[in-house]
Amino acid sequence: MAESIKNKNIEIVGFACSYCSFKASEMAGSLRMKYPEGVKLIEVPCSSRVDPAFIIKALIEGADGVFVAGCHPGDCHFIKGNYYTRRKIAALKEMFNAFSIDGRLRLFWVSASEARRFVDKVTDMYNNIKEKKK
Amino acid sequence: MKGKELKSRDIDSLFNGFLRDEGSIILGFKKDTITIGHHVFKGNIKDFSLINPFFNANGALYFRRLFSKGSRLLFVLRPCEIRAYVELIKLTQMEREGMIAISVDCPGTESVKETKGMTSLPEDIRDYFKEDTPKRWACINCREKRGVVGDGGIRLDKDFNMWIIPYTEKGEALIATLEGEWTDVPQDMAIKQDKEPEVFKTDLDMLKKDLSKCILCMNCRDMCPVCYCVDCVFNTDEYLPKGDALLNKILRTGEVDLPQGKELFHLIRMYHVSQTCVGCGACEEACPQGIPLTKYFKGISERLQGLFSYMSGRDFNEPIPYTTFKEDELKNAED
Ligand code: SF4
Ligand code: SF4
Ligand code: SF4
């Protein structure tokens, strides 16, 4: 990775399902809860819309971490999208393990009402990556 | 397991019988005095060869996007080729209807690039097995050399008698056209089941080093039998920008090495074929730069398939893991 990328602030790209986690992030905002600025959210219609190619691209092109956030298993707006997400992300993590890439991809289940949970999860990820980068 | 013994002359009568029908073709290997390679037979199987010791491409590639429209096609190919065919059926890139796939025990192959002229082909099939020729990395580490995949298989027992064994109804119907009794197939075969692969482990620096000579020609993608998307993401400017798009990206984000996006291309491709890769090494064979691709693609795919106890091409009825799920699984996936 280029030096210029190394020295800048931590950046985390988050793909959030518009039916749950993205709503939770909005609620966090309206409740004036804070989460780190470096977290950039991308709204997706379902967590299973996230092709692992997006994640690989984000990481290779400079993001420090990526998370995918969707509805709890069983609660998918499209009934079963998040079950596919779970398989795809588990496999992608396995691939990252094989390449000794640790802790840079996370999967969260956050419902629309869980603003606190959302903030805790992303903040924890942010701090964790920041700690490792020191 | 029941099957029939297959004498050399039976091969002729079985396959010529199949070809008697107008509109029936066989994809297999043809060997003449100059060369040996994939060939489509029509009418009769003159110069047919069950085994080809030289690997150039995975034969399943040639009939991708085939919807038979009433014709009948018989594949008589290596296990890795039949496995790719099985995956393509699951991916709906081929129609199963008019096709029969027979896998032939494979002693391993040498890269076609390594052979210095191909004039000294052994006459007898056994010699392929005995001869201690150098093998491709993919073959030394092959997970399934046995003709146990597809609709049927042609196998050699330890005394080098040939057997033809059905695995599906289609295979059974084909083999039924052959004279001779159904008998129990011997247990002891010339080619044994391979041991489970080791868990692949590497790092990005290693990948970077191995890809240092890559010129992003994408031959590896184009020759991969299971990399089938018509609209590949790498044909767009979003993933591998060129011209204006590249300039914009550089102005936005900074310096780049060229060709730009090597790791990106290979990692994404690796993930995309992770459940369907058959470890055939056709990608590596196609690479003009001699990059050891198989070790990554095969290594990663075996790890990722292992997660779901899946093996590509093993079974027509086993769904590709990313296309299905269990409600109660992967409890540790969430962070
Ligand atoms: S990869 Fe396996 S099946 Fe394919 S040519 Fe090599 S040994 Fe034969
Ligand atoms: S064939 Fe070889 S040089 Fe071409 S893109 Fe693939 S790895 Fe790179
Ligand atoms: S990625 Fe390489 S080894 Fe795997 S199926 Fe494609 S060509 Fe064969």
Coordinates of C-alpha atoms and ligand atoms in Angstrom, one line a residue:
Chain A
M1 CA 0.0 0.0 0.0
A2 CA 1.2 3.5 -0.8
E3 CA 2.6 5.6 2.0
S4 CA 0.0 8.3 1.3
I5 CA -2.7 5.8 2.2
K6 CA -0.9 4.6 5.3
N7 CA -0.7 8.0 7.0
K8 CA -4.1 9.2 6.6
N9 CA -6.9 8.8 9.0
I10 CA -8.7 5.5 9.4
E11 CA -11.4 4.9 6.9
I12 CA -14.0 2.2 7.2
V13 CA -16.5 1.5 4.4
G14 CA -19.8 0.1 5.7
F15 CA -22.5 -1.5 3.5
A16 CA -25.7 -1.2 5.4
C17 CA -29.1 -2.6 4.5
S18 CA -31.7 0.1 4.0
Y19 CA -34.4 -1.8 5.9
C20 CA -32.4 -2.2 9.1
S21 CA -28.9 -1.2 9.8
F22 CA -29.1 2.0 7.7
K23 CA -32.2 3.0 9.5
A24 CA -30.4 2.3 12.8
S25 CA -27.6 4.6 11.7
E26 CA -30.2 7.3 11.0
M27 CA -31.8 6.8 14.3
A28 CA -28.4 7.0 16.0
G29 CA -28.0 10.4 14.2
S30 CA -31.4 11.7 15.4
L31 CA -30.6 10.5 18.9
R32 CA -27.3 12.4 18.7
M33 CA -25.2 9.3 19.3
K34 CA -21.7 9.7 17.8
Y35 CA -19.7 7.2 15.8
P36 CA -16.3 7.8 14.3
E37 CA -16.1 10.1 11.3
G38 CA -14.0 7.7 9.3
V39 CA -16.9 5.4 8.9
K40 CA -18.5 5.9 5.5
L41 CA -21.8 4.2 5.0
I42 CA -23.2 3.0 1.7
E43 CA -26.9 2.2 1.6
V44 CA -27.8 -1.1 -0.1
P45 CA -31.2 -2.5 -0.7
C46 CA -30.2 -5.8 1.1
S47 CA -27.0 -7.0 2.6
S48 CA -27.0 -9.8 0.0
R49 CA -26.6 -7.1 -2.7
V50 CA -23.0 -6.7 -1.6
D51 CA -20.9 -8.6 -4.1
P52 CA -17.7 -9.6 -2.3
A53 CA -16.0 -7.9 -5.2
F54 CA -17.1 -4.5 -3.6
I55 CA -15.4 -5.5 -0.4
I56 CA -12.2 -6.6 -2.0
K57 CA -12.1 -3.5 -4.1
A58 CA -12.6 -1.2 -1.1
L59 CA -9.8 -3.0 0.8
I60 CA -7.3 -3.2 -2.0
E61 CA -7.9 0.5 -2.9
G62 CA -7.2 1.8 0.5
A63 CA -10.0 1.3 3.0
D64 CA -8.7 0.1 6.4
G65 CA -11.8 -1.9 7.1
V66 CA -15.1 -2.9 5.6
F67 CA -18.2 -4.0 7.3
V68 CA -21.5 -5.4 6.0
A69 CA -24.5 -4.9 8.1
G70 CA -27.9 -6.5 7.6
C71 CA -31.0 -7.6 9.4
H72 CA -30.8 -10.4 12.0
P73 CA -31.1 -13.9 10.4
G74 CA -34.8 -14.6 10.0
D75 CA -35.7 -10.9 9.7
C76 CA -34.7 -10.2 6.1
H77 CA -37.2 -7.9 4.3
F78 CA -36.7 -10.2 1.3
I79 CA -37.1 -13.3 3.5
K80 CA -33.7 -14.9 2.9
G81 CA -31.2 -12.4 1.6
N82 CA -29.2 -12.3 4.7
Y83 CA -28.7 -16.1 4.8
Y84 CA -26.9 -15.7 1.5
T85 CA -24.9 -12.8 2.9
R86 CA -23.8 -14.9 5.8
R87 CA -22.5 -17.6 3.5
K88 CA -20.8 -15.2 1.2
I89 CA -19.1 -13.2 4.0
A90 CA -18.1 -16.3 5.9
A91 CA -16.4 -17.5 2.8
L92 CA -14.7 -14.2 2.1
K93 CA -13.4 -14.1 5.6
E94 CA -12.0 -17.6 5.1
M95 CA -10.2 -16.3 2.0
F96 CA -8.8 -13.3 3.9
N97 CA -7.6 -15.7 6.5
A98 CA -5.8 -17.6 3.9
F99 CA -4.1 -14.4 2.8
S100 CA -3.3 -13.5 6.5
I101 CA -5.6 -10.5 6.3
D102 CA -7.0 -10.2 9.8
G103 CA -9.8 -8.2 11.3
R104 CA -10.5 -5.9 8.3
L105 CA -13.9 -7.4 7.4
R106 CA -16.8 -7.6 9.8
L107 CA -20.4 -8.7 9.6
F108 CA -23.0 -7.2 11.8
W109 CA -26.7 -7.9 12.4
V110 CA -28.4 -4.8 13.4
S111 CA -32.1 -4.2 13.3
A112 CA -33.7 -0.8 12.6
S113 CA -34.3 -0.1 16.3
E114 CA -30.8 -1.0 17.5
A115 CA -29.1 2.4 17.1
R116 CA -27.0 1.8 20.2
R117 CA -25.9 -1.6 18.9
F118 CA -24.9 -0.1 15.6
V119 CA -22.8 2.6 17.2
D120 CA -21.1 0.1 19.5
K121 CA -20.3 -2.2 16.8
V122 CA -18.8 0.3 14.4
T123 CA -16.9 2.1 17.1
D124 CA -15.4 -1.1 18.4
M125 CA -14.3 -2.0 14.9
Y126 CA -12.8 1.5 14.4
N127 CA -10.9 1.4 17.6
N128 CA -9.7 -2.0 16.9
I129 CA -8.3 -1.1 13.5
K130 CA -6.8 2.1 14.9
E131 CA -5.0 0.2 17.6
K132 CA -3.5 -2.3 15.1
K133 CA -2.3 0.5 12.9
K134 CA -0.3 2.2 15.5
Chain B
M1 CA -20.7 -51.3 -7.9
K2 CA -21.8 -52.8 -11.2
G3 CA -20.1 -52.1 -14.5
K4 CA -18.9 -53.7 -17.7
E5 CA -15.4 -54.7 -18.7
L6 CA -14.2 -52.6 -21.6
K7 CA -11.9 -54.1 -24.2
S8 CA -10.2 -51.9 -26.7
R9 CA -12.5 -53.0 -29.5
D10 CA -15.6 -52.3 -27.3
I11 CA -14.6 -48.7 -27.2
D12 CA -15.0 -48.5 -31.0
S13 CA -18.3 -50.3 -31.0
L14 CA -19.7 -48.3 -28.1
F15 CA -18.8 -44.9 -29.4
N16 CA -19.4 -45.7 -33.1
G17 CA -22.8 -46.9 -32.0
F18 CA -23.5 -43.6 -30.3
L19 CA -22.4 -41.7 -33.4
R20 CA -24.6 -43.7 -35.7
D21 CA -27.4 -41.2 -34.9
E22 CA -27.4 -38.2 -37.1
G23 CA -26.8 -35.2 -34.8
S24 CA -24.7 -37.1 -32.3
I25 CA -21.2 -35.9 -31.6
I26 CA -18.4 -36.9 -29.2
L27 CA -15.9 -34.5 -27.6
G28 CA -12.8 -36.4 -26.7
F29 CA -9.2 -36.6 -27.7
K30 CA -7.8 -37.4 -31.2
K31 CA -4.4 -38.7 -31.7
D32 CA -2.6 -39.0 -35.0
T33 CA 1.1 -39.2 -35.9
I34 CA 1.7 -35.5 -35.4
T35 CA -0.5 -34.3 -32.7
I36 CA -3.0 -35.1 -29.9
G37 CA -5.7 -32.8 -28.6
H38 CA -9.4 -32.1 -28.2
H39 CA -11.5 -33.1 -31.1
V40 CA -15.2 -33.4 -31.9
F41 CA -16.0 -36.6 -33.6
K42 CA -18.9 -37.0 -36.0
G43 CA -19.8 -40.2 -37.8
N44 CA -17.0 -42.4 -36.4
I45 CA -14.2 -42.2 -33.9
K46 CA -11.2 -42.7 -36.1
D47 CA -8.0 -41.9 -34.2
F48 CA -9.9 -41.6 -30.9
S49 CA -7.7 -41.6 -27.8
L50 CA -9.0 -42.1 -24.3
I51 CA -6.2 -40.3 -22.7
N52 CA -4.2 -37.3 -23.6
P53 CA -1.0 -36.9 -21.6
F54 CA -0.6 -33.2 -22.6
F55 CA -2.8 -30.5 -21.1
N56 CA -3.5 -27.3 -23.0
A57 CA -7.0 -26.3 -22.0
N58 CA -10.0 -27.6 -20.1
G59 CA -12.4 -29.1 -22.6
A60 CA -15.5 -28.0 -20.8
L61 CA -14.7 -24.5 -22.0
Y62 CA -15.6 -25.2 -25.6
F63 CA -19.2 -26.1 -25.1
R64 CA -20.1 -23.4 -22.6
R65 CA -23.4 -21.9 -23.4
L66 CA -24.6 -25.0 -25.2
F67 CA -28.2 -25.7 -25.3
S68 CA -28.3 -28.9 -27.3
K69 CA -31.5 -28.3 -29.3
G70 CA -32.1 -32.0 -29.9
S71 CA -28.6 -33.1 -30.7
R72 CA -26.7 -35.5 -28.4
L73 CA -23.3 -34.8 -27.1
L74 CA -21.0 -37.3 -25.4
F75 CA -18.0 -36.0 -23.4
V76 CA -15.2 -38.4 -22.9
L77 CA -12.7 -36.3 -20.9
R78 CA -10.5 -36.0 -17.9
P79 CA -12.1 -35.8 -14.4
C80 CA -11.2 -32.1 -14.1
E81 CA -12.9 -31.4 -17.4
I82 CA -16.0 -33.4 -16.5
R83 CA -16.2 -31.6 -13.1
A84 CA -16.1 -28.3 -14.8
Y85 CA -18.9 -29.5 -17.1
V86 CA -21.0 -30.5 -14.0
E87 CA -20.4 -27.0 -12.5
L88 CA -21.5 -25.3 -15.7
I89 CA -24.7 -27.3 -15.7
K90 CA -25.4 -26.1 -12.2
L91 CA -24.7 -22.6 -13.3
T92 CA -27.2 -23.0 -16.1
Q93 CA -24.5 -22.4 -18.7
M94 CA -25.2 -25.7 -20.3
E95 CA -28.2 -27.9 -20.7
R96 CA -28.0 -31.3 -19.3
E97 CA -30.7 -32.8 -21.5
G98 CA -28.9 -34.1 -24.6
M99 CA -25.5 -34.6 -22.9
I100 CA -23.7 -37.4 -21.4
A101 CA -20.4 -37.0 -19.6
I102 CA -17.9 -39.8 -19.1
S103 CA -14.8 -39.2 -17.0
V104 CA -11.7 -41.3 -17.7
D105 CA -9.1 -42.1 -15.0
C106 CA -6.3 -39.6 -15.4
P107 CA -2.7 -40.4 -14.6
G108 CA -1.8 -36.7 -14.6
T109 CA -0.7 -34.5 -17.5
E110 CA 2.2 -32.6 -18.6
S111 CA 2.0 -29.0 -19.8
V112 CA 1.7 -28.9 -23.6
K113 CA 4.3 -26.2 -23.5
E114 CA 6.9 -28.4 -22.0
T115 CA 6.7 -31.2 -24.5
K116 CA 9.4 -31.1 -27.1
G117 CA 7.4 -32.2 -30.1
M118 CA 4.7 -34.7 -29.6
T119 CA 5.8 -37.6 -31.8
S120 CA 6.6 -40.3 -29.2
L121 CA 3.1 -41.0 -27.9
P122 CA 3.0 -44.4 -26.3
E123 CA 0.8 -46.8 -28.2
D124 CA -0.5 -48.6 -25.2
I125 CA -2.7 -46.8 -22.6
R126 CA -0.8 -48.5 -19.8
D127 CA 2.4 -46.7 -20.7
Y128 CA 0.8 -43.4 -19.7
F129 CA 0.4 -44.8 -16.3
K130 CA 3.8 -46.4 -16.0
E131 CA 6.0 -43.7 -17.5
D132 CA 7.4 -41.4 -15.0
T133 CA 6.9 -38.2 -16.9
P134 CA 7.0 -34.8 -15.2
K135 CA 3.5 -33.6 -14.3
R136 CA 2.0 -30.2 -13.9
W137 CA 1.6 -28.8 -10.4
A138 CA -2.1 -29.0 -10.8
C139 CA -1.9 -32.8 -11.4
I140 CA 0.6 -33.5 -8.7
N141 CA -1.8 -31.9 -6.3
C142 CA -5.0 -33.1 -8.1
R143 CA -7.9 -33.8 -5.8
E144 CA -9.7 -36.2 -8.1
K145 CA -7.9 -38.2 -10.7
R146 CA -10.4 -41.0 -10.7
G147 CA -13.0 -41.4 -13.4
V148 CA -15.8 -41.2 -10.7
V149 CA -17.6 -38.0 -11.9
G150 CA -20.3 -37.4 -14.5
D151 CA -22.8 -39.8 -15.9
G152 CA -20.2 -42.6 -16.0
G153 CA -16.6 -43.4 -15.7
I154 CA -13.9 -45.4 -17.5
R155 CA -11.5 -46.9 -14.9
L156 CA -8.5 -49.1 -14.9
D157 CA -8.1 -51.9 -12.3
K158 CA -4.7 -52.7 -10.9
D159 CA -4.0 -55.2 -13.7
F160 CA -4.9 -52.5 -16.3
N161 CA -8.2 -54.0 -17.4
M162 CA -10.6 -51.3 -18.3
W163 CA -14.0 -50.9 -16.8
I164 CA -16.9 -48.7 -17.7
I165 CA -19.2 -47.8 -14.8
P166 CA -22.5 -45.9 -14.8
Y167 CA -23.2 -43.2 -12.2
T168 CA -26.6 -42.0 -13.5
E169 CA -29.4 -43.4 -15.5
K170 CA -28.1 -41.7 -18.6
G171 CA -24.8 -43.4 -18.1
E172 CA -26.5 -46.7 -17.6
A173 CA -28.5 -46.3 -20.8
L174 CA -25.3 -45.7 -22.7
I175 CA -23.4 -48.6 -21.2
A176 CA -26.4 -50.9 -21.8
T177 CA -25.8 -50.5 -25.5
L178 CA -22.5 -52.3 -25.0
E179 CA -22.5 -56.1 -25.2
G180 CA -21.4 -58.0 -22.2
E181 CA -22.6 -58.8 -18.7
W182 CA -23.0 -56.3 -15.8
T183 CA -20.5 -57.5 -13.3
D184 CA -19.1 -56.3 -10.0
V185 CA -16.2 -53.9 -10.6
P186 CA -13.0 -54.8 -8.8
Q187 CA -12.3 -52.8 -5.7
D188 CA -8.6 -52.4 -6.4
M189 CA -8.0 -49.7 -9.0
A190 CA -4.9 -48.4 -10.6
I191 CA -5.7 -44.9 -9.5
K192 CA -6.6 -44.4 -5.8
Q193 CA -8.6 -41.7 -4.1
D194 CA -6.4 -38.7 -3.3
K195 CA -5.8 -37.5 0.2
E196 CA -7.5 -34.4 1.5
P197 CA -5.7 -31.2 0.4
E198 CA -3.7 -29.3 2.9
V199 CA -5.1 -26.0 4.1
F200 CA -3.7 -23.3 2.0
K201 CA -2.1 -20.3 3.7
T202 CA -0.2 -17.4 2.2
D203 CA -0.1 -13.6 2.4
L204 CA -0.6 -10.5 0.2
D205 CA 3.1 -9.9 -0.2
M206 CA 3.6 -13.3 -1.6
L207 CA 0.7 -12.8 -4.0
K208 CA 2.2 -9.4 -5.0
K209 CA 5.5 -11.0 -5.7
D210 CA 4.1 -13.8 -7.7
L211 CA 2.0 -11.3 -9.7
S212 CA 4.9 -9.0 -10.4
K213 CA 5.2 -10.2 -14.0
C214 CA 1.5 -10.2 -14.7
I215 CA 0.5 -8.1 -17.6
L216 CA -3.3 -8.3 -17.0
C217 CA -3.9 -9.8 -20.4
M218 CA -6.7 -11.8 -18.7
N219 CA -6.0 -15.0 -20.6
C220 CA -6.3 -16.8 -17.3
R221 CA -9.8 -15.6 -17.0
D222 CA -10.7 -16.4 -20.6
M223 CA -9.4 -19.9 -20.5
C224 CA -11.0 -20.8 -17.1
P225 CA -13.9 -23.1 -17.8
V226 CA -16.0 -21.9 -14.9
C227 CA -15.3 -18.1 -15.2
Y228 CA -18.3 -17.6 -17.4
C229 CA -19.9 -14.2 -16.9
V230 CA -20.6 -12.5 -20.2
D231 CA -20.5 -9.1 -18.6
C232 CA -17.3 -9.5 -16.5
V233 CA -16.8 -6.7 -14.1
F234 CA -13.2 -6.3 -15.3
N235 CA -14.5 -5.2 -18.7
T236 CA -15.7 -2.1 -17.1
D237 CA -14.0 1.1 -16.0
E238 CA -15.2 0.7 -12.5
Y239 CA -12.8 -2.1 -11.7
L240 CA -10.0 -1.7 -14.2
P241 CA -10.1 1.9 -15.5
K242 CA -8.4 2.9 -18.7
G243 CA -7.9 6.1 -20.5
D244 CA -10.0 9.0 -19.1
A245 CA -11.3 6.8 -16.3
L246 CA -7.8 6.0 -15.3
L247 CA -6.7 9.6 -15.4
N248 CA -9.7 10.6 -13.3
K249 CA -8.9 8.0 -10.8
I250 CA -5.2 9.1 -10.5
L251 CA -6.2 12.7 -10.1
R252 CA -8.6 11.7 -7.4
T253 CA -6.6 9.2 -5.5
G254 CA -2.9 9.4 -6.4
E255 CA -0.1 7.5 -8.1
V256 CA -0.6 4.0 -9.4
D257 CA 1.6 1.2 -10.7
L258 CA 0.7 0.0 -14.2
P259 CA -0.9 -2.3 -15.1
Q260 CA -3.2 -1.1 -12.4
G261 CA -5.3 -3.5 -10.4
K262 CA -3.5 -6.8 -10.6
E263 CA -4.2 -8.0 -7.0
L264 CA -7.7 -6.7 -7.4
F265 CA -8.3 -8.7 -10.5
H266 CA -7.0 -11.9 -9.2
L267 CA -8.5 -11.7 -5.7
I268 CA -11.9 -11.0 -7.1
R269 CA -11.7 -13.7 -9.7
M270 CA -10.5 -16.0 -7.0
Y271 CA -13.5 -15.3 -4.9
H272 CA -15.9 -15.5 -7.8
V273 CA -14.7 -19.0 -8.8
S274 CA -14.1 -20.1 -5.3
Q275 CA -17.0 -22.7 -5.2
T276 CA -16.7 -23.8 -8.8
C277 CA -12.9 -23.9 -9.5
V278 CA -11.9 -27.5 -10.2
G279 CA -8.2 -27.0 -9.8
C280 CA -7.5 -27.9 -13.4
G281 CA -4.7 -25.4 -13.9
A282 CA -6.0 -24.2 -17.3
C283 CA -5.5 -20.6 -16.0
E284 CA -1.8 -21.2 -15.4
E285 CA -1.5 -23.0 -18.6
A286 CA -2.9 -20.0 -20.5
C287 CA -0.7 -17.5 -18.7
P288 CA 2.1 -16.1 -21.0
Q289 CA 4.0 -15.0 -18.0
G290 CA 4.4 -18.3 -16.2
I291 CA 2.6 -17.1 -13.1
P292 CA 1.9 -19.9 -10.6
L293 CA -1.9 -19.3 -10.5
T294 CA -3.1 -22.7 -9.7
K295 CA -1.7 -22.7 -6.3
Y296 CA -3.8 -19.7 -5.4
F297 CA -7.0 -20.5 -7.2
K298 CA -7.0 -24.2 -6.2
G299 CA -5.8 -23.5 -2.7
I300 CA -8.4 -20.8 -2.0
S301 CA -11.2 -22.7 -3.6
E302 CA -10.5 -25.9 -1.7
R303 CA -10.5 -23.9 1.6
L304 CA -13.7 -22.1 0.7
Q305 CA -15.5 -25.2 -0.5
G306 CA -14.4 -27.0 2.6
L307 CA -16.3 -24.5 4.6
F308 CA -19.5 -26.0 3.2
S309 CA -18.2 -29.6 2.8
Y310 CA -18.6 -29.0 -0.9
M311 CA -16.5 -30.3 -3.8
S312 CA -16.9 -28.7 -7.2
G313 CA -18.1 -31.1 -9.9
R314 CA -18.5 -34.1 -7.6
D315 CA -22.3 -34.4 -7.9
F316 CA -24.9 -32.9 -10.3
N317 CA -27.3 -32.6 -7.4
E318 CA -25.2 -30.9 -4.9
P319 CA -26.1 -27.2 -5.1
I320 CA -23.3 -24.6 -5.3
P321 CA -23.0 -23.2 -1.7
Y322 CA -23.5 -19.6 -2.6
T323 CA -26.9 -20.4 -4.1
T324 CA -28.3 -22.0 -1.1
F325 CA -28.2 -21.9 2.7
K326 CA -29.2 -23.5 6.0
E327 CA -31.0 -21.5 8.5
D328 CA -29.0 -22.9 11.3
E329 CA -25.4 -22.6 10.4
L330 CA -22.3 -20.4 10.6
K331 CA -23.1 -19.1 14.0
N332 CA -19.7 -17.5 14.3
A333 CA -20.0 -15.5 11.1
E334 CA -21.3 -12.4 12.9
D335 CA -18.8 -10.1 14.6
Ligands
SF4_1 S1 -5.8 -31.8 -12.8 FE1 -6.3 -34.0 -12.2 S2 -7.8 -34.7 -13.7 FE2 -7.0 -32.8 -14.5 S3 -5.3 -33.4 -15.9 FE3 -4.4 -33.1 -13.9 S4 -4.5 -35.1 -12.8 FE4 -5.8 -35.2 -14.6
SF4_2 S1 -2.8 -14.8 -17.9 FE1 -1.0 -14.3 -16.6 S2 -0.3 -12.3 -17.3 FE2 -2.4 -12.6 -18.1 S3 -3.7 -11.7 -16.6 FE3 -3.6 -13.8 -16.1 S4 -1.9 -14.0 -14.6 FE4 -1.7 -12.0 -15.6
SF4_3 S1 -9.4 -21.0 -11.7 FE1 -7.8 -22.1 -12.9 S2 -7.7 -24.0 -11.8 FE2 -9.7 -23.1 -11.2 S3 -11.1 -23.9 -12.7 FE3 -10.4 -21.9 -13.5 S4 -8.7 -22.5 -14.9 FE4 -9.1 -24.3 -13.6

